[in-house]
Coordinates of C-alpha atoms in Angstrom, one line a residue:
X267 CA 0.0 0.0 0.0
X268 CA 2.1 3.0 -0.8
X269 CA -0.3 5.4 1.1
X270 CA 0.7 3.0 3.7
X271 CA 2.3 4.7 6.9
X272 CA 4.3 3.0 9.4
X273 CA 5.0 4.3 13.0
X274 CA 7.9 2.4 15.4
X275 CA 6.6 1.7 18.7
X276 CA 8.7 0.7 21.8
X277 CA 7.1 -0.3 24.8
X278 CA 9.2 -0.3 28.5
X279 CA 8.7 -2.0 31.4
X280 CA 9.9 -0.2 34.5
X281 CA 12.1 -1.4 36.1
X282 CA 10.8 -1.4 39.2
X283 CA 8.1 -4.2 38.3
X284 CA 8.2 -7.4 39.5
X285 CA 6.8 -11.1 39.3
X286 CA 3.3 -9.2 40.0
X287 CA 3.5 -8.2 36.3
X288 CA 3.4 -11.7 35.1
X289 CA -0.4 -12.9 33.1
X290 CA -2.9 -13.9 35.7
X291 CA -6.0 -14.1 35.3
X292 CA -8.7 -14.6 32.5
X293 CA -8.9 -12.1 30.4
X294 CA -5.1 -10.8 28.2
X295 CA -3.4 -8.5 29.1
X296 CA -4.3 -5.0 27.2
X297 CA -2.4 -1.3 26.6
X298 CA -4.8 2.0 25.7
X299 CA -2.3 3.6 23.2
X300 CA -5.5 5.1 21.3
X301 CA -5.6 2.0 19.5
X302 CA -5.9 -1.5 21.1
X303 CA -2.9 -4.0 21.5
X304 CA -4.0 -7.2 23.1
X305 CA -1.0 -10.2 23.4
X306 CA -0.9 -14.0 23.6
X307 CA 1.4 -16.1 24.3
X308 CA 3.2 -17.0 20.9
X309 CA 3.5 -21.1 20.0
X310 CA 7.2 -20.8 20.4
X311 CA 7.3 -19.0 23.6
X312 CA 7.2 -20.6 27.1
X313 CA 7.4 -20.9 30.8
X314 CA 9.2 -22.4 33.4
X315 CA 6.7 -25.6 32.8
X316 CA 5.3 -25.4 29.1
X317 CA 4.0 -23.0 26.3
X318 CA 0.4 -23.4 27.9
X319 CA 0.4 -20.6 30.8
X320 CA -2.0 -18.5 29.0
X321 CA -4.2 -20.9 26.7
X322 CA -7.0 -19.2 28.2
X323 CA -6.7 -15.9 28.1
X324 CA -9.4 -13.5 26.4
X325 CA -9.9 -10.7 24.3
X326 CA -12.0 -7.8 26.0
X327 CA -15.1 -6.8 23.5
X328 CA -16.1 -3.2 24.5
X329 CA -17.6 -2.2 21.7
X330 CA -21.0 -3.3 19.1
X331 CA -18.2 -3.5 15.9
X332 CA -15.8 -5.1 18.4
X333 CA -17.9 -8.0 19.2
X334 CA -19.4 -8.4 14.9
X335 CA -15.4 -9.0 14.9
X336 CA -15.1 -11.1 17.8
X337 CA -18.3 -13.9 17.2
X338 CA -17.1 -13.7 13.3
X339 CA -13.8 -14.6 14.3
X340 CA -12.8 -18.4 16.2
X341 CA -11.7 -17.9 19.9
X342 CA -12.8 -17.0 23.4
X343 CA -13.2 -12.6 24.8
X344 CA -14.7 -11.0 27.4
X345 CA -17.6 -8.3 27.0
X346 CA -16.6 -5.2 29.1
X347 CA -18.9 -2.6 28.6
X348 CA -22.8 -2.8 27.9
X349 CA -23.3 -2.8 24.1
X350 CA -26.3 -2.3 21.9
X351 CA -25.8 -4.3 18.8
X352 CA -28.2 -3.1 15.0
X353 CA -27.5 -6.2 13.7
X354 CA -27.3 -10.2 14.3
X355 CA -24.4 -11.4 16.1
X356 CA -23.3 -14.2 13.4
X357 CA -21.3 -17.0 15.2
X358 CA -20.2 -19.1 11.9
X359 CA -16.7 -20.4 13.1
X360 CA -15.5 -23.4 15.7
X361 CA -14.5 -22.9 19.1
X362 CA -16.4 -19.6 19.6
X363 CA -16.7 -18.8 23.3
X364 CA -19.0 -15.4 24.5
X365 CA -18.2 -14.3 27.9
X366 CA -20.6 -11.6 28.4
X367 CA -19.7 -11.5 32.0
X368 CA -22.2 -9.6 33.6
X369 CA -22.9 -7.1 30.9
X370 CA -25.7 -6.8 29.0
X371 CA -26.3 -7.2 25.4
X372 CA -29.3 -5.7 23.5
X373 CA -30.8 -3.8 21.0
X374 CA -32.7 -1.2 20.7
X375 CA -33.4 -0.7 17.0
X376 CA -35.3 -3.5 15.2
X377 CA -32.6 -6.6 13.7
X378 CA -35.3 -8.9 12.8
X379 CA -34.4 -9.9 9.3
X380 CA -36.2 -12.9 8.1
X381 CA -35.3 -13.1 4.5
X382 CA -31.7 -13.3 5.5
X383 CA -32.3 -15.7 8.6
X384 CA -31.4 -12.8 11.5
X385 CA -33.8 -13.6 14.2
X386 CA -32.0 -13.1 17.3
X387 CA -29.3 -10.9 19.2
X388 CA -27.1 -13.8 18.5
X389 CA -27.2 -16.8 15.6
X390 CA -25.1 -19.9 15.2
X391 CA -24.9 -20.9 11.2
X392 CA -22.7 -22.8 8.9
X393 CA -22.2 -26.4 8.0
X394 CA -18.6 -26.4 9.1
X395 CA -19.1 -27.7 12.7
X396 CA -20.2 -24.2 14.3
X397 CA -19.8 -24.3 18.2
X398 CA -20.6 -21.4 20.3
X399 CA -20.9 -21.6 24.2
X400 CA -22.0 -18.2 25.8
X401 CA -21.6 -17.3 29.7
X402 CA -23.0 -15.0 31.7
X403 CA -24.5 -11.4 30.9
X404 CA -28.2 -10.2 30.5
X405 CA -29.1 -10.8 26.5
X406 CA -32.5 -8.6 26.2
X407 CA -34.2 -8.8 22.9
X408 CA -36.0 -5.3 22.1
X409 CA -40.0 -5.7 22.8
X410 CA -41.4 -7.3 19.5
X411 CA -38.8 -7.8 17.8
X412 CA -36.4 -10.8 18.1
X413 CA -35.2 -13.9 20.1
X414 CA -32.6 -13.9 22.0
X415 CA -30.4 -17.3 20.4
X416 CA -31.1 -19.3 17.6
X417 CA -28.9 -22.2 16.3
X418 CA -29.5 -22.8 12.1
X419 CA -27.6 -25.2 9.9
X420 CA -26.7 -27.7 12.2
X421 CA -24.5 -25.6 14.5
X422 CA -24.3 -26.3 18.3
X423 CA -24.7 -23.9 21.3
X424 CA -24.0 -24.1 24.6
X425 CA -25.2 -21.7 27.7
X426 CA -24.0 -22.2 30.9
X427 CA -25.7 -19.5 32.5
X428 CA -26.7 -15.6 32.3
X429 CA -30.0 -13.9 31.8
X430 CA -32.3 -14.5 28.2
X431 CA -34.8 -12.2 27.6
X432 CA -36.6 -13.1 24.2
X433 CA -39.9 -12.3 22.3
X434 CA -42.2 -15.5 21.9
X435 CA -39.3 -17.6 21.6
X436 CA -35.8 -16.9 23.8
X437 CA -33.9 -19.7 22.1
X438 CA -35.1 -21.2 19.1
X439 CA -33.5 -24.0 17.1
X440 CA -34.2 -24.2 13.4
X441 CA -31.6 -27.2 12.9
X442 CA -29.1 -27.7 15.2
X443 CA -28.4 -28.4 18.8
X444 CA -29.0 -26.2 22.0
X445 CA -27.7 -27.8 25.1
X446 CA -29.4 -25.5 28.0
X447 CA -27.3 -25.8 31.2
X448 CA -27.8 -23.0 33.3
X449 CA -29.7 -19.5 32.9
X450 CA -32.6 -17.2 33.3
X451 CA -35.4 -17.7 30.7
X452 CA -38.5 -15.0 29.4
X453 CA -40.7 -13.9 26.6
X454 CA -42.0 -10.7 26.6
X455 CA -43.8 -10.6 23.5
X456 CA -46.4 -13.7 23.8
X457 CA -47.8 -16.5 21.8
X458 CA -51.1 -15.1 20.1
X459 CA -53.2 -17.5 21.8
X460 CA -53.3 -16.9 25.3
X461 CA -53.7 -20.7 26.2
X462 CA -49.9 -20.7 25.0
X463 CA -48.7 -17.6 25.8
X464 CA -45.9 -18.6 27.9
X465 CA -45.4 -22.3 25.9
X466 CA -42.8 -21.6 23.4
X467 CA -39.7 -19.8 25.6
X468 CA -38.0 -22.8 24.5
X469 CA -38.4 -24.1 20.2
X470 CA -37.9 -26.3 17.9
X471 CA -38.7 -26.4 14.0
X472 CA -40.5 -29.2 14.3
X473 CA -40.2 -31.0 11.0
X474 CA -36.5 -30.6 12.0
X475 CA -37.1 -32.0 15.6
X476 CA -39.3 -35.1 14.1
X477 CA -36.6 -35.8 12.0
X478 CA -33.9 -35.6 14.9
X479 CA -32.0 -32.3 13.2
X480 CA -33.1 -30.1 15.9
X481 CA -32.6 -30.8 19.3
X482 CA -33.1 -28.8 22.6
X483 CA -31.4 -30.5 25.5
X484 CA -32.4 -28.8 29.1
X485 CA -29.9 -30.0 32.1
X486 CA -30.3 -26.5 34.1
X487 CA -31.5 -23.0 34.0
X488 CA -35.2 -21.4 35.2
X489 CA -37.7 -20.3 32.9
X490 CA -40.5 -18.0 34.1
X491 CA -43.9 -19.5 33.6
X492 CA -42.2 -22.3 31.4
X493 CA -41.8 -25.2 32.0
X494 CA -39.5 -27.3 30.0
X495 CA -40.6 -31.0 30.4
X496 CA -44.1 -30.6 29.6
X497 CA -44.7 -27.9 27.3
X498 CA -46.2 -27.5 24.5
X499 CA -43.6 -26.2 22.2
X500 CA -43.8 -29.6 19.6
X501 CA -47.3 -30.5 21.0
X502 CA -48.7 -31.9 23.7
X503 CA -46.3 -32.7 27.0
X504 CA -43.2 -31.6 24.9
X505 CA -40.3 -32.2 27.3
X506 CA -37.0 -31.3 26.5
X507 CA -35.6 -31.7 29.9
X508 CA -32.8 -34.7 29.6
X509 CA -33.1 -38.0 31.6
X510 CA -31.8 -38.0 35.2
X511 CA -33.2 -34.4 35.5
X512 CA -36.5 -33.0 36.9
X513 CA -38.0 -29.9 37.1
X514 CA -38.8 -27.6 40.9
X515 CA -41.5 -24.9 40.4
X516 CA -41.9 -21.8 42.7
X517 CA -44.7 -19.6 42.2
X518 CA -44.0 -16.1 43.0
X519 CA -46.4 -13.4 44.5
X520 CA -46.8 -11.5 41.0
X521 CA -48.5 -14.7 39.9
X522 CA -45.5 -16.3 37.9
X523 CA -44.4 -19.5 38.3
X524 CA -40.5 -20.4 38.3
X525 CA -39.4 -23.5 36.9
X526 CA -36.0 -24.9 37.9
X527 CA -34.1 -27.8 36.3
X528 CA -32.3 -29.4 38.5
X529 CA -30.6 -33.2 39.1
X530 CA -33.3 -35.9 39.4

């Protein structure tokens, strides 16, 4: 690129700084020089013991272009900041890992997009073995608009916990897997009929489920005025709670009831 222009940087340590300087922690190490440098360990680079000391670290995500890059992108960050995304969060590689940790992720402009399959704050898609697990953070879909997650094209997510906050459906699986392990699940925007208002928080396609394509699989989490081992998301007595689990209601004094997942 000759309108290319190239600036030498040299970073010191003091020299006063210690072993307190070394990685620790879960989220890499990061300097504010007006532009963002984040570091891993190189392949070739090592420890005392191996070249594994920081295989987990993170990238922090402060930002709604930030995290496009990060979900388009394989690998594992940290959301810092609150962000309100305009778009679909599309998740289409392996290995993808959202740590929302403790923010909150939502929208306030319409994203629903159904000609192009954008449903949700956040999608898993492609053929090529998409994983995505997402921890922690509140994920609210604006009123009316959108679901939280949805898994497409045989990709598999995980959640392990945080705080889903969808419209009719909060995760909805149109082929694919969804293994539900921990979390807070509600719909906001109800089922049309009122006899089912509450009964699809949780969804499969179901030509997809019949055929085995799309799969929820509930081993944790509450849903509010849900409950996921006898709804009627495919039908009658749907139950997409896995075997050795059960399911622990508590009603609440707004007239809610909770339904926990817990071991059997």
């Amino acid at each position: 690129d000759t309108n290319a222009q190239y600036v030498a940087l040299v970073v010191y340590m003091p020299e006063t700084v210690g072993n307190e300087a070394n990685y620790v922690g879960d989220t890499a190490p990061s300097i504010d020089l007006g532009v963002k440098l984040v570091a891993t360990q190189y392949t070739k680079e090592s420890d005392s013991f191996d070249d594994q000391y920081d295989k987990d670290a993170t990238y922090p995500v402060t930002s709604a272009a930030e995290l496009k890059n990060a979900v388009a992108n394989s690998g594992k960050f940290n959301v810092t900041e609150d962000i309100d995304v305009n778009e679909t969060l599309n998740v289409e590689n392996v290995g993808v890992v959202l740590n929302a940790a403790g923010k909150k992720i939502s929208n306030s402009s319409d994203i629903w997009d159904e000609v192009n399959g954008n449903w949700s704050l956040v999608s898993a898609k492609g053929a090529n073995g998409t994983s995505l697990v997402i921890k922690d953070g509140n994920f609210e879909a604006k009123a009316n608009d959108c679901y939280t997650v949805d898994v497409q094209d045989g990709a598999c997510v995980t959640i392990e916990n945080g705080t889903f906050v969808g419209n009719v459906h909060a995760v909805y699986v149109l082929k694919g897997t969804a293994h539900i392990k921990g979390g807070f699940y509600s719909i906001q925007q109800k089922y049309p009929d009122a006899s089912k208002a509450d009964e699809f928080v949780l969804n499969c396609y179901d030509a997809n489920r019949a055929a085995g394509t799309a799969k929820i699989i509930v081993t944790g989490g509450t849903f509010v005025n849900f409950n996921p081992a006898d709804c009627q998301a495919e039908g009658a007595h749907t139950n997409f709670v896995a075997d050795g689990y059960k399911v622990v209601s508590e009603p609440q004094t707004n007239g809610d009831v909770w339904y926990t997942v817990v071991k059997g």
